[in-house]
Amino acid sequence: QVQLVESGGGLVQAGGSLRLSCAASGSIGTIKNMGWYRRAPGKQRELVATGRSGGNTNYADSVKGRFTISSDNAKNTVYLQMHTLKPEDTAIYYCNAEGWGGETYWGQGTQVTVSS
């Protein structure tokens, strides 16, 4: 089992920045990949970014050039640095981990609200 705990969400004005953190614990060695997803009000959950520092990364078109996913393997933590935030980035952001055996783990989510 893998446990994921997000932090770093909050309220920010448009154009501002936030950094989300996701600390993983438990069976760390079973994790194949990690990423961030989000669910905006009235919408389905969507991929934001996946990957780790030094490896392949993938971003949603809507966040390319503004968001960066990175990791600190020593701390078993994945980050999502968000710049130039827009009101449409308002959502609950979820950390995700994918296991080598196909397992999927989710954090509890952290709210990001961008005011115009």
XYZ file of C-alpha atoms in Angstrom:
116
model
C 0.000 0.000 0.000
C 1.024 3.555 -0.693
C -0.228 6.592 1.174
C -0.191 10.031 -0.435
C -0.603 13.309 1.418
C -0.899 16.568 -0.490
C -0.251 20.050 0.828
C 0.299 23.544 -0.475
C -3.090 24.477 -1.864
C -4.770 27.762 -1.105
C -6.181 30.988 -2.459
C -4.113 33.052 -4.874
C -4.778 35.904 -7.253
C -4.601 35.402 -10.987
C -1.017 35.571 -12.162
C 0.290 34.239 -8.886
C 2.137 31.055 -8.032
C 1.701 28.081 -5.756
C 3.669 24.928 -5.115
C 1.898 21.715 -4.246
C 3.651 18.881 -2.461
C 2.794 15.208 -2.299
C 4.530 13.055 0.279
C 4.438 9.340 -0.368
C 4.829 6.678 2.289
C 4.367 2.953 2.594
C 5.503 0.650 -0.218
C 7.538 3.305 -2.026
C 9.456 0.738 -4.045
C 6.274 -0.386 -5.792
C 5.658 3.037 -7.347
C 6.170 3.190 -11.102
C 5.105 6.770 -11.716
C 3.503 9.702 -9.989
C 1.471 12.619 -11.137
C -1.080 15.289 -10.477
C -4.704 15.433 -11.536
C -7.398 17.979 -10.861
C -11.157 18.240 -10.780
C -12.757 21.597 -11.361
C -16.320 22.300 -10.212
C -18.784 20.543 -12.483
C -16.069 18.818 -14.491
C -14.427 15.438 -14.576
C -11.022 14.789 -13.127
C -8.265 15.480 -15.625
C -4.559 14.887 -15.889
C -2.345 17.848 -15.067
C 1.154 16.400 -15.120
C 2.897 13.077 -14.660
C 6.505 12.056 -14.270
C 9.459 12.808 -12.082
C 12.596 14.867 -12.239
C 15.089 13.404 -14.656
C 12.525 11.195 -16.307
C 9.785 11.523 -18.867
C 7.198 14.128 -18.002
C 3.811 14.765 -19.505
C 1.651 17.857 -19.187
C -1.845 18.824 -20.114
C -1.806 21.370 -22.919
C -3.560 23.877 -20.696
C -0.667 23.982 -18.218
C 2.370 23.574 -20.473
C 4.885 26.322 -19.862
C 3.234 27.303 -16.581
C 3.391 24.188 -14.403
C 6.389 21.995 -13.594
C 6.385 18.590 -11.967
C 9.469 17.577 -10.026
C 10.487 15.184 -7.302
C 12.811 14.775 -4.373
C 13.473 11.069 -4.173
C 15.232 11.377 -0.834
C 12.037 12.803 0.635
C 9.675 10.598 -1.413
C 7.937 13.801 -2.400
C 6.579 15.046 -5.703
C 5.961 18.703 -6.348
C 3.835 20.706 -8.732
C 5.110 24.228 -9.200
C 2.397 26.395 -10.687
C 3.045 29.825 -12.170
C 0.861 32.374 -13.935
C -2.230 30.844 -12.385
C -5.579 31.505 -14.019
C -9.105 31.353 -12.599
C -9.699 28.268 -14.738
C -6.969 26.493 -12.766
C -9.315 26.515 -9.774
C -9.854 22.898 -8.787
C -9.124 20.212 -6.260
C -5.687 18.855 -7.075
C -4.995 15.193 -6.438
C -1.712 13.388 -6.210
C -1.618 10.049 -7.965
C 0.753 7.103 -7.832
C 0.816 4.203 -10.232
C 2.252 0.879 -9.120
C 4.199 -1.563 -11.224
C 1.402 -4.063 -10.768
C -1.207 -1.650 -12.065
C -2.277 -0.349 -8.691
C -3.541 3.223 -8.464
C -3.351 5.360 -5.361
C -4.836 8.783 -4.685
C -4.285 11.459 -2.111
C -7.136 13.239 -0.382
C -6.796 16.320 -2.579
C -5.903 19.915 -1.940
C -7.982 22.907 -2.998
C -6.497 25.538 -5.278
C -8.582 28.666 -5.810
C -7.479 31.387 -8.217
C -9.317 34.672 -7.959
C -9.661 37.041 -10.889
